XYZ file of C-alpha atoms in Angstrom:
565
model
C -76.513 78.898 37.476
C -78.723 76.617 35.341
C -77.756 74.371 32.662
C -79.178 77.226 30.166
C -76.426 79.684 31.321
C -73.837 77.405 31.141
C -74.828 76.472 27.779
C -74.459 80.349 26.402
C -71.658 81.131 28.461
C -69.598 78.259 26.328
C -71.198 79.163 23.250
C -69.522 82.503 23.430
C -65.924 81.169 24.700
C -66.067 78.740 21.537
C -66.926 81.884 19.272
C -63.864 83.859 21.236
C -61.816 80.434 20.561
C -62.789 80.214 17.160
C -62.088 83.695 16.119
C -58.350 82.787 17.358
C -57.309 79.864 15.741
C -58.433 81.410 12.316
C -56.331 84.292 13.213
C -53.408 81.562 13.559
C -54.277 80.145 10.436
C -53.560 83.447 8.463
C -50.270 84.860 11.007
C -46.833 83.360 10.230
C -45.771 84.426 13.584
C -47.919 82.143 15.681
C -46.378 78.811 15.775
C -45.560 75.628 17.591
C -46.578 75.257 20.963
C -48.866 77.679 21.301
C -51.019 77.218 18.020
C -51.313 73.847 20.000
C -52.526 74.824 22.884
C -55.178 77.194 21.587
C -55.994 74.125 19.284
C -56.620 71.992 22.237
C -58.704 74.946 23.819
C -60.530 75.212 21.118
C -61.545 71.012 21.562
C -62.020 71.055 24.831
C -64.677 74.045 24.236
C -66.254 72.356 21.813
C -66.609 68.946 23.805
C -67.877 70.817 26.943
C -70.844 72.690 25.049
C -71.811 69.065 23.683
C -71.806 67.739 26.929
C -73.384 70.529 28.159
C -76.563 70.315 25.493
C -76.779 66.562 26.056
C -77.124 67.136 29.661
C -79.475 69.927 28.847
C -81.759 67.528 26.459
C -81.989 64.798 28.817
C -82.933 67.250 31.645
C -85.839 68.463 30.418
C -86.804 66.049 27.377
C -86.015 62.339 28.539
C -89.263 60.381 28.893
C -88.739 59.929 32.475
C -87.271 62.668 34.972
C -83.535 62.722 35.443
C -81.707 65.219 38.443
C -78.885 67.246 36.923
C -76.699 65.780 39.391
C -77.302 61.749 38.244
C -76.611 63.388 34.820
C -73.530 64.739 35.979
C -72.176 61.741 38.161
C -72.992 59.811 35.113
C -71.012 61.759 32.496
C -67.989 62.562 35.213
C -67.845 58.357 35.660
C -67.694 58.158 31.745
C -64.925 60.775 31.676
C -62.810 59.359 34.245
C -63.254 55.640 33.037
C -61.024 56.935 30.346
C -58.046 57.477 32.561
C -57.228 54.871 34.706
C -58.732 52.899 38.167
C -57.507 55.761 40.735
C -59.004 58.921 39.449
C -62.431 59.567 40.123
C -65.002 62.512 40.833
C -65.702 63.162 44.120
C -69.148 64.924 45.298
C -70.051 66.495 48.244
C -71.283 63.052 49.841
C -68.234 61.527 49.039
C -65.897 63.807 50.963
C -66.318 62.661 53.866
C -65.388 59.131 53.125
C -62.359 60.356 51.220
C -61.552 62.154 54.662
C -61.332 59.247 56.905
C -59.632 57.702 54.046
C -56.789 60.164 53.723
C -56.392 61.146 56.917
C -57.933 58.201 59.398
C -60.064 60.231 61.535
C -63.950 61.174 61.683
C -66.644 62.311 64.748
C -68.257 59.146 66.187
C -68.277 56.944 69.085
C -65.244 54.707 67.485
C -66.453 50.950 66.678
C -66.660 49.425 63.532
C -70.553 47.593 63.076
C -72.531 44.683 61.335
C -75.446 43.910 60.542
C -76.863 40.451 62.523
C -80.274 39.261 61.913
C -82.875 41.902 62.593
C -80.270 44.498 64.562
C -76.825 45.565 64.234
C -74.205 44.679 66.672
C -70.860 46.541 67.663
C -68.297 44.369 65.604
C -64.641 46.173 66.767
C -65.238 48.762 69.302
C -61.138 50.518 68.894
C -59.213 50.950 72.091
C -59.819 53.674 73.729
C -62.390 55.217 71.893
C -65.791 56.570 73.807
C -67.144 53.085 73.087
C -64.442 51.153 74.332
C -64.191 53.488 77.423
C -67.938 53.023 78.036
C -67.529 48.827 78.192
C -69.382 48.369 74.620
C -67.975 44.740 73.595
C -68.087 42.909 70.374
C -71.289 41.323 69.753
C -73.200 43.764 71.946
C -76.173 44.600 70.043
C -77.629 48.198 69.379
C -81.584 48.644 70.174
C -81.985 51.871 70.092
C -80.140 55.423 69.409
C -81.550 58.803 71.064
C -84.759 56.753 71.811
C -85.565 55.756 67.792
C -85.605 51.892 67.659
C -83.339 50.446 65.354
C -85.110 47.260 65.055
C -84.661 46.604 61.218
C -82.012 49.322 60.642
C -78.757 49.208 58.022
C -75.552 49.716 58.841
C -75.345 52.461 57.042
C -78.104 54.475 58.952
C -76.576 53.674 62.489
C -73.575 54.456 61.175
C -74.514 58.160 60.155
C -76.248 58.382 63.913
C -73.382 57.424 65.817
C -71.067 59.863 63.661
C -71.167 63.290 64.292
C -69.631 66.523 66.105
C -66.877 65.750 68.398
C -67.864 66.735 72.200
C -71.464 65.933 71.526
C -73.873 63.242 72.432
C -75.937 59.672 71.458
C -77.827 58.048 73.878
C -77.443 54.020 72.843
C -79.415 51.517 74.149
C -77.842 48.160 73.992
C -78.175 44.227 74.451
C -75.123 43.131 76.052
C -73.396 39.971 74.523
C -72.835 38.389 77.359
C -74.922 38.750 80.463
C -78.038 39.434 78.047
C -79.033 42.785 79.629
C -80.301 45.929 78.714
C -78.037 48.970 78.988
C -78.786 52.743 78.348
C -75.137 54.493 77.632
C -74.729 58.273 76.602
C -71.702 58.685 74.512
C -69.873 61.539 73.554
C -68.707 61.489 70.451
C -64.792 62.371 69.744
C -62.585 62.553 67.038
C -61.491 59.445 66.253
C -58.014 58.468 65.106
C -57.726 55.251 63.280
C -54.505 53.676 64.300
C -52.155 52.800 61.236
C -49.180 51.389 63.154
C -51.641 47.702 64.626
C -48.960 46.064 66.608
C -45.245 46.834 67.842
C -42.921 44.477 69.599
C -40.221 42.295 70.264
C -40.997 39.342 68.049
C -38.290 36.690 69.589
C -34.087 36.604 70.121
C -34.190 41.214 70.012
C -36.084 41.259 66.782
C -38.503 43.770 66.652
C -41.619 43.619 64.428
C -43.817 46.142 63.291
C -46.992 45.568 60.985
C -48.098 49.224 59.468
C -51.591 48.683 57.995
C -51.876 52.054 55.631
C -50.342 55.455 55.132
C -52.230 58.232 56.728
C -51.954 61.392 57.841
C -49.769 61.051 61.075
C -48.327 57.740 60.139
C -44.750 59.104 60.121
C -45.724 59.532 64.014
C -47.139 56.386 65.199
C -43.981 54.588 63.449
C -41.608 57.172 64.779
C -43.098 56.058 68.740
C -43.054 52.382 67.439
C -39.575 52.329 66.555
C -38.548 54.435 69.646
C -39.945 52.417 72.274
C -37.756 49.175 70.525
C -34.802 51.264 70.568
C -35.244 51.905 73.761
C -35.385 48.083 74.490
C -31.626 48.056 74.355
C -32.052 44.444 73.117
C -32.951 45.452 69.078
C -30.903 43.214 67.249
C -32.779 44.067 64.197
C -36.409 44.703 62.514
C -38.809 43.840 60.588
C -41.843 46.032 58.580
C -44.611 44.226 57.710
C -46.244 46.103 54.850
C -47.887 43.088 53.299
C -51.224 43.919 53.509
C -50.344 48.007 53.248
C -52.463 49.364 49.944
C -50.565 52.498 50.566
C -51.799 56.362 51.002
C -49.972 59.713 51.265
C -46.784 59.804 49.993
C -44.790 62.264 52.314
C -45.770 59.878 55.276
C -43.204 57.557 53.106
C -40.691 59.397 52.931
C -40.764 60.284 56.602
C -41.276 57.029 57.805
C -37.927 56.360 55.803
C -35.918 59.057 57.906
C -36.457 57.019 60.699
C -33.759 54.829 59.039
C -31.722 56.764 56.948
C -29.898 60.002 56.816
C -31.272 63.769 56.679
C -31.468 64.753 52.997
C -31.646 61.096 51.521
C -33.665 61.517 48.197
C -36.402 58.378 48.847
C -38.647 59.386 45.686
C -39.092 62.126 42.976
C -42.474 62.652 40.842
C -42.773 63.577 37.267
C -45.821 64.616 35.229
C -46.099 64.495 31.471
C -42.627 66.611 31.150
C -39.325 67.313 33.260
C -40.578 70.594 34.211
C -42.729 69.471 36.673
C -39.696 66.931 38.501
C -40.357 67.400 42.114
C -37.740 65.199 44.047
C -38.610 64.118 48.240
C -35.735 63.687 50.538
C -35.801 62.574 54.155
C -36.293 65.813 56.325
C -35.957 64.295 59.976
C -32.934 62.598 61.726
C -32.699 58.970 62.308
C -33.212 57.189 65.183
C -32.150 53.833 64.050
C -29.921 54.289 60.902
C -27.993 51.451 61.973
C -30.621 48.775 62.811
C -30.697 45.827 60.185
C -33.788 45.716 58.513
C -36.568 42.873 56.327
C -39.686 44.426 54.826
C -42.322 41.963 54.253
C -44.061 42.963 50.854
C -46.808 40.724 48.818
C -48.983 41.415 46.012
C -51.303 43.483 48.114
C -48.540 45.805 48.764
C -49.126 48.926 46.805
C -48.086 52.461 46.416
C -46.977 54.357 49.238
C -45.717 51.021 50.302
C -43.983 50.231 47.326
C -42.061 53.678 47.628
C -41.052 52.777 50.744
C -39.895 49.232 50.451
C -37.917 49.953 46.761
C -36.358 53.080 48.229
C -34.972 51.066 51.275
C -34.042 48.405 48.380
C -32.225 51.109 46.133
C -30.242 52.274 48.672
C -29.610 49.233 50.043
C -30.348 49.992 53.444
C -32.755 47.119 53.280
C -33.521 43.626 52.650
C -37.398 43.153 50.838
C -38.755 39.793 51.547
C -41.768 38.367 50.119
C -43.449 38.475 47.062
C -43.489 41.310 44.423
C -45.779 44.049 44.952
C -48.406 45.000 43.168
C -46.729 48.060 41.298
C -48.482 51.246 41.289
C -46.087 53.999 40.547
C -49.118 56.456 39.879
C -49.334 59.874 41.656
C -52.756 61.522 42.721
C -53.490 64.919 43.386
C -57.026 66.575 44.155
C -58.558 69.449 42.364
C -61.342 71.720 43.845
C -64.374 71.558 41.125
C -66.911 74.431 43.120
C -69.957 73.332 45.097
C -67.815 71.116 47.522
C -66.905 68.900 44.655
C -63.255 67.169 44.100
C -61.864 65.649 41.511
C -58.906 62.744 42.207
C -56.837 61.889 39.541
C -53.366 61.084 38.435
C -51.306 64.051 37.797
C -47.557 62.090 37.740
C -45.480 58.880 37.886
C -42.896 58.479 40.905
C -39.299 57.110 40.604
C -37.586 55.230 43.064
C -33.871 56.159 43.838
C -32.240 53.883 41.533
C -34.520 55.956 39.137
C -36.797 53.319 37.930
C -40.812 53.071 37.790
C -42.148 50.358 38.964
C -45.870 51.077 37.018
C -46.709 47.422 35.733
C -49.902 48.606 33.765
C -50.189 50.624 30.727
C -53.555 52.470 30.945
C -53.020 54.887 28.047
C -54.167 52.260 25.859
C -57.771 52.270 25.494
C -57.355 48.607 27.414
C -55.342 47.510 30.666
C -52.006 45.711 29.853
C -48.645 44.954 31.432
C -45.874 46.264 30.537
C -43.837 43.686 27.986
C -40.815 42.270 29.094
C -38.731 43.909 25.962
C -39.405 47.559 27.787
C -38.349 46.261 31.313
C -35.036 48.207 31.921
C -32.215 47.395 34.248
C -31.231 49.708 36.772
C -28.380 49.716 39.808
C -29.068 50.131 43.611
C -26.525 52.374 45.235
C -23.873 49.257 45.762
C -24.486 47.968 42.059
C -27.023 45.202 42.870
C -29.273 45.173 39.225
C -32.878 46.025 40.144
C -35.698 46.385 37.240
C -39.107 48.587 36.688
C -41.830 47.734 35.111
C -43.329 45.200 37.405
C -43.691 46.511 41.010
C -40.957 45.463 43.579
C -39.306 42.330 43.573
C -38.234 41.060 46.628
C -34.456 40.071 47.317
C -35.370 37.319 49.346
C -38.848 35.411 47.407
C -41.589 33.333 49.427
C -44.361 32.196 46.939
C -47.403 33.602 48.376
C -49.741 32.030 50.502
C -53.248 31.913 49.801
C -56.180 31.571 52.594
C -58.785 28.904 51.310
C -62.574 30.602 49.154
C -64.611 28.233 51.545
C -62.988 29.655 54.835
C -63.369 33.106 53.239
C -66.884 32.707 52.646
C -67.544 31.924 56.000
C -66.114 34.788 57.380
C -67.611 37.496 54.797
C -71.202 35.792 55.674
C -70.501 36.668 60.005
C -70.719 33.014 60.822
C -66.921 32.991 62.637
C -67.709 35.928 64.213
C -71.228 34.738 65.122
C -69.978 31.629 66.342
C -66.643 33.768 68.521
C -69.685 35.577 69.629
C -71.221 31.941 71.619
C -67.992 30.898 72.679
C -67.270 34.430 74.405
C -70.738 33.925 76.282
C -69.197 31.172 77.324
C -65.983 31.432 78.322
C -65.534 35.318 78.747
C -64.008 34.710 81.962
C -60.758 32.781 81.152
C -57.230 33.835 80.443
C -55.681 33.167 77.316
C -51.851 33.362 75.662
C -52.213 35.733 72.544
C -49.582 34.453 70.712
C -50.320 30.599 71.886
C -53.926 30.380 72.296
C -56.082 28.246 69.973
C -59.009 26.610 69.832
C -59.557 23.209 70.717
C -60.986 19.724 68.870
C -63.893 19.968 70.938
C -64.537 23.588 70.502
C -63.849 23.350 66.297
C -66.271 20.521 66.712
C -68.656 22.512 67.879
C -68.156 25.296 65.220
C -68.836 22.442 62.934
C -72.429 21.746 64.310
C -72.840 25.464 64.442
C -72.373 25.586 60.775
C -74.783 22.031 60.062
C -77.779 23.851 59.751
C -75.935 26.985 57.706
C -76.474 27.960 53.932
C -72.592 28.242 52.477
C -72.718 29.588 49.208
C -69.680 27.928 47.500
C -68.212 25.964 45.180
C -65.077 24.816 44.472
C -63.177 26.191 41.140
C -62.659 22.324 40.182
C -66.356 21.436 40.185
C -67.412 25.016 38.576
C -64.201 23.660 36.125
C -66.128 19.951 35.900
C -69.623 21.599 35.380
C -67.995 23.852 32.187
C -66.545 20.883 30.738
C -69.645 18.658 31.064
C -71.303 21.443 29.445
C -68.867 22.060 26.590
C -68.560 17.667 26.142
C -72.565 17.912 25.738
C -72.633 20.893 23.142
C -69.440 18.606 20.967
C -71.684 15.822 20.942
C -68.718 13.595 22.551
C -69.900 10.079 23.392
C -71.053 8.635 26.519
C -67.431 7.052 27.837
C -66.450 10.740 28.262
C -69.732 11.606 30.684
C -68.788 8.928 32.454
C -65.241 10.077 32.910
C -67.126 13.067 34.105
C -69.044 11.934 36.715
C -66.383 9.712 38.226
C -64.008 12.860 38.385
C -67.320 14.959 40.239
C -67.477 11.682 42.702
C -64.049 12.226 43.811
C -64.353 15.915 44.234
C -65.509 16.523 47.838
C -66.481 19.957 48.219
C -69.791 19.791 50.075
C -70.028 22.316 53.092
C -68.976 19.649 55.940
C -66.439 17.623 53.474
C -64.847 21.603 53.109
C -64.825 21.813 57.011
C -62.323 19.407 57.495
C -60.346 20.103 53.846
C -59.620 23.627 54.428
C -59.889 23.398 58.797
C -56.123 25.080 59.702
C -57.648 28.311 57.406
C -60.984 28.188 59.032
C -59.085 27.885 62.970
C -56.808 30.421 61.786
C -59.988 32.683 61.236
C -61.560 31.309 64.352
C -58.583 32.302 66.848
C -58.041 35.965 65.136
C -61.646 36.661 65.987
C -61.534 35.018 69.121
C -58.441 37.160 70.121
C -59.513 40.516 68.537
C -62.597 40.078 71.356
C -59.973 39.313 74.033
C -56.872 41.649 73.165
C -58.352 44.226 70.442
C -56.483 44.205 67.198
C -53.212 44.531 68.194
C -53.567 41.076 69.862
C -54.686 39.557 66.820
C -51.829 41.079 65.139
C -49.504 39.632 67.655
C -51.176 36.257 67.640
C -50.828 36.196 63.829
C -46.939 37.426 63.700
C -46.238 34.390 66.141
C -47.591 31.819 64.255
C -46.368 32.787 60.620
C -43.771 30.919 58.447
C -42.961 34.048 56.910
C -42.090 36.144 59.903
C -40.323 33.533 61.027
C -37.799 33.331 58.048
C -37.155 37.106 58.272
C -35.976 36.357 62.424
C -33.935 33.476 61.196
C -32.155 36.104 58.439
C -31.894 39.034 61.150
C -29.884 36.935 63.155
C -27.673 35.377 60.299
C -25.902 38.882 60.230
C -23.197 37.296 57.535
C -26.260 35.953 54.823
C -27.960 39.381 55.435
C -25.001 41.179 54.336
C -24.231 39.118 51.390
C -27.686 39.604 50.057
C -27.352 43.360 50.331
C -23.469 43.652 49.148
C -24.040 41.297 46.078
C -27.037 39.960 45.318
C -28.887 40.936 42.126
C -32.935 40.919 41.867
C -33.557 38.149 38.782
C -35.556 40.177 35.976
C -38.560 37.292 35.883
């Protein structure tokens, strides 16, 4: 259908549309609801044969040639930037993405990639994957795929020649990491799964700990075997779920996870569009395996969604103690709607309620500009034992830890490879040892030489006091303030020592931190890093020390309120 038909085939719904509401205007029966419906029709006509003869004018008259479809991604972003952040239009290219997204799985050989000089190496071949099971190791570089040289190559084009059909094959030639030589490997592709559940286990003194990175399709599953093989332990003396860094996903995988905990038919969450008619409430549907277990969720400001449902419903019902600190609060529902020519549209058909009945939505979008929700509209609701609990602002945690913030500089080294490059070297060199996952770490000598690794390195940072120093010195000069305050100026910059190797010992336990994880994830795969980093953290370690303190734990739950700020 061209842009032409389209064009006439609105014209003649608006004439149909407009013939209506001017019989409305002269009947006395038509009223109400309906009068406002055909009303709305009669807009939404009218705005789509606009659109349609601007798209239609570009087209064909713009001074330079434009495709129909960068006209229509175009006006579809435009559209959708009037909602809010999570609805968007989805074309045919993007489906697949949204796929692995939604449901963790895709055709491919199973390693995640980057891009190192002129080649691209393997960067996180997953356990068990063709890959994995073909001795691929991190750092091994890729030369060539089904004899094309990839000399120069992105990551994205590798990427779409290693994905494909499951049960078919890609001849990979690589450079191995260590050892230096040249293997040919034929791998056959499979359908990968993307693990959601990282790392399950005993923690210390029978508490078990399990860090869930997402909510995907089969999530329910993977937490259903996590939790069964601690039970099974027959040393659980309680449990913690890590869901700080969880951004959240599909919402039944929520409410499953919770009937591992609770009872059959325990309402966890109920969605709501723009009227009651369309209340859909989601109870538990499975039967516990460990409904008595005492239980901390870790949360943080990362934690969104799916998580969120999780975490407050446990809260609500007070099955739970949430520990942390509060979540991000999305209480936004998305559904998908099939546009024709393989084309989805994502957007935000509800708002989701907790058990205690509140929303815990802490932007306003319907504004024309992003705000939070005042404090005079925050409402106070009661968890199932009476315990006040509020909405408006995402979950706040009964038990708070202020957050804790990994250092810019030691970020910026890892987004730029160099701790990876430089884990890289030191597996050459010492591939062959043992290590401790949750002890190891690296030594002076070896940080030392991470620190001449980095000498010769380009670090693009600076800190947010000298970027705060250079706006001021700017801002004194345009006042036309005298020369004592310049002064002032430059003795505050002296003092400030944020070049590169000044940073290296400043912000060192982040940048070792970063150092063992990748160190690890080339030893033990991600799970190991995921133990490692459970071991070694403060906040972990105050959930143990509240498991076992079964009196505190229930106090918290029998009487203590969540503070509305």
């Amino acid at each position: 259908m061209t842009l032409m038909d389209i064009l006439n085939r609105y014209r003649g719904v608006v004439v149909r549309w407009v013939l209506v509401v001017a019989a409305v205007a002269i009947s006395p029966v038509v009223r109400g609801q309906g009068a406002e419906r055909i009303c709305r029709d009669f807009e939404l006509g009218r705005a789509s044969e606009i659109l349609v003869n601007i798209m239609r004018e570009l087209e064909s008259g713009f001074v330079d040639e434009v495709a129909a479809e960068e006209l229509l991604e175009a006006a579809a972003g435009g559209m959708i930037s009037a909602t809010d952040p999570y609805s968007e239009y989805l074309s045919e290219s993007d489906m697949a993405g949204f796929e692995i997204m939604t449901t963790g799985r895709y055709g491919g050989v199973g390693s995640l990639i980057r891009k190192r000089g002129d080649y691209v190496i393997f960067a996180q071949p997953y356990k068990g994957s063709p890959s994995d099971v073909a001795g691929v190791k991190i750092g091994d570089k890729i030369l060539a795929i089904d004899g094309v040289d990839m000399r120069g190559a992105t990551t994205e084009s590798i990427s779409s020649r290693l994905k494909g059909e499951p049960q078919t094959d890609v001849e990979v030639v690589i450079e191995r990491n260590i050892g230096g030589t040249v293997d040919t490997l034929m791998l056959r592709r499979e359908r990968i799964s993307i693990p959601s559940v990282d790392y399950a286990g005993i923690i210390r003194d029978g508490i078990g700990y399990i860090s869930h990175d997402d909510f995907i399709e089969g999530s329910y599953e993977e937490m259903r075997r996590a939790v069964e093989a601690l039970v099974a332990t027959d040393s659980l003396r309680g449990l913690i779920l890590d869901y700080r860094a969880n951004g959240g996903g599909v919402m039944q995988e929520a409410v499953d996870i919770a009937s591992l905990f609770v009872p059959r038919g325990e309402r966890i969450v109920s969605i709501m569009g723009r009227d009651s008619s369309s209340l859909e409430h989601y109870n538990t549907r499975y039967t516990p395996i460990a409904e008595s277990i005492p239980i901390v969720v870790l949360v943080s400001g990362s934690s969104a969604s799916a998580s969120e449902i999780l975490a407050g419903a446990l809260q609500d019902i007070d099955r739970a103690v949430v520990m942390g600190s509060r979540t991000y609060g999305k209480g936004l529902v998305q559904g998908t709607r099939y546009l024709g020519y393989n084309s989805y549209l994502k957007y935000t058909t509800a708002k989701y309620y907790i058990p205690s009945g509140r929303c815990i939505q802490s932007r306003n979008y319907t504004t024309g500009s992003v705000t939070e929700v005042a404090d005079s509209l925050i409402t106070e609701f009661r968890t199932r034992g009476g315990r006040k609990v509020y909405d408006g602002g995402g979950i706040t945690p009964d038990v708070k830890i202020e957050p804790q913030y990994i250092s810019r500089f030691a970020l910026t080294l890892y987004a730029m490879g160099f701790t990876e490059d430089w884990a890289d070297e030191y597996m050459r060199r010492n591939h062959d040892k043992s290590i401790d996952i949750r002890t190891f770490s690296i030594t002076d000598e070896d940080y030392a030489d991470f620190c001449r690794f980095i000498a010769d390195k380009d670090v693009p940072y600076e800190s947010e006091t000298r970027v705060a120093l250079g706006k001021l010195e700017k801002a004194a000069k345009n006042d036309l303030y005298d020369e004592r305050l310049d002064e002032a100026i430059e003795r505050l910059k002296a003092l400030v020592k944020d070049d590169k190797m000044s940073n290296m010992e400043t912000y060192r336990s982040d940048i070792v931190d970063a150092l063992n994880a990748d160190i690890i994830l080339r030893y033990a795969y991600r799970s190991g890093a995921k133990e490692h980093a459970a071991a070694n953290d403060e906040v972990v370690d105050r959930a143990v020390e509240l498991l076992l303190d079964s009196e505190e734990y229930e106090r918290i739950l029998r009487e203590q309120s969540i503070s509305k700020n």
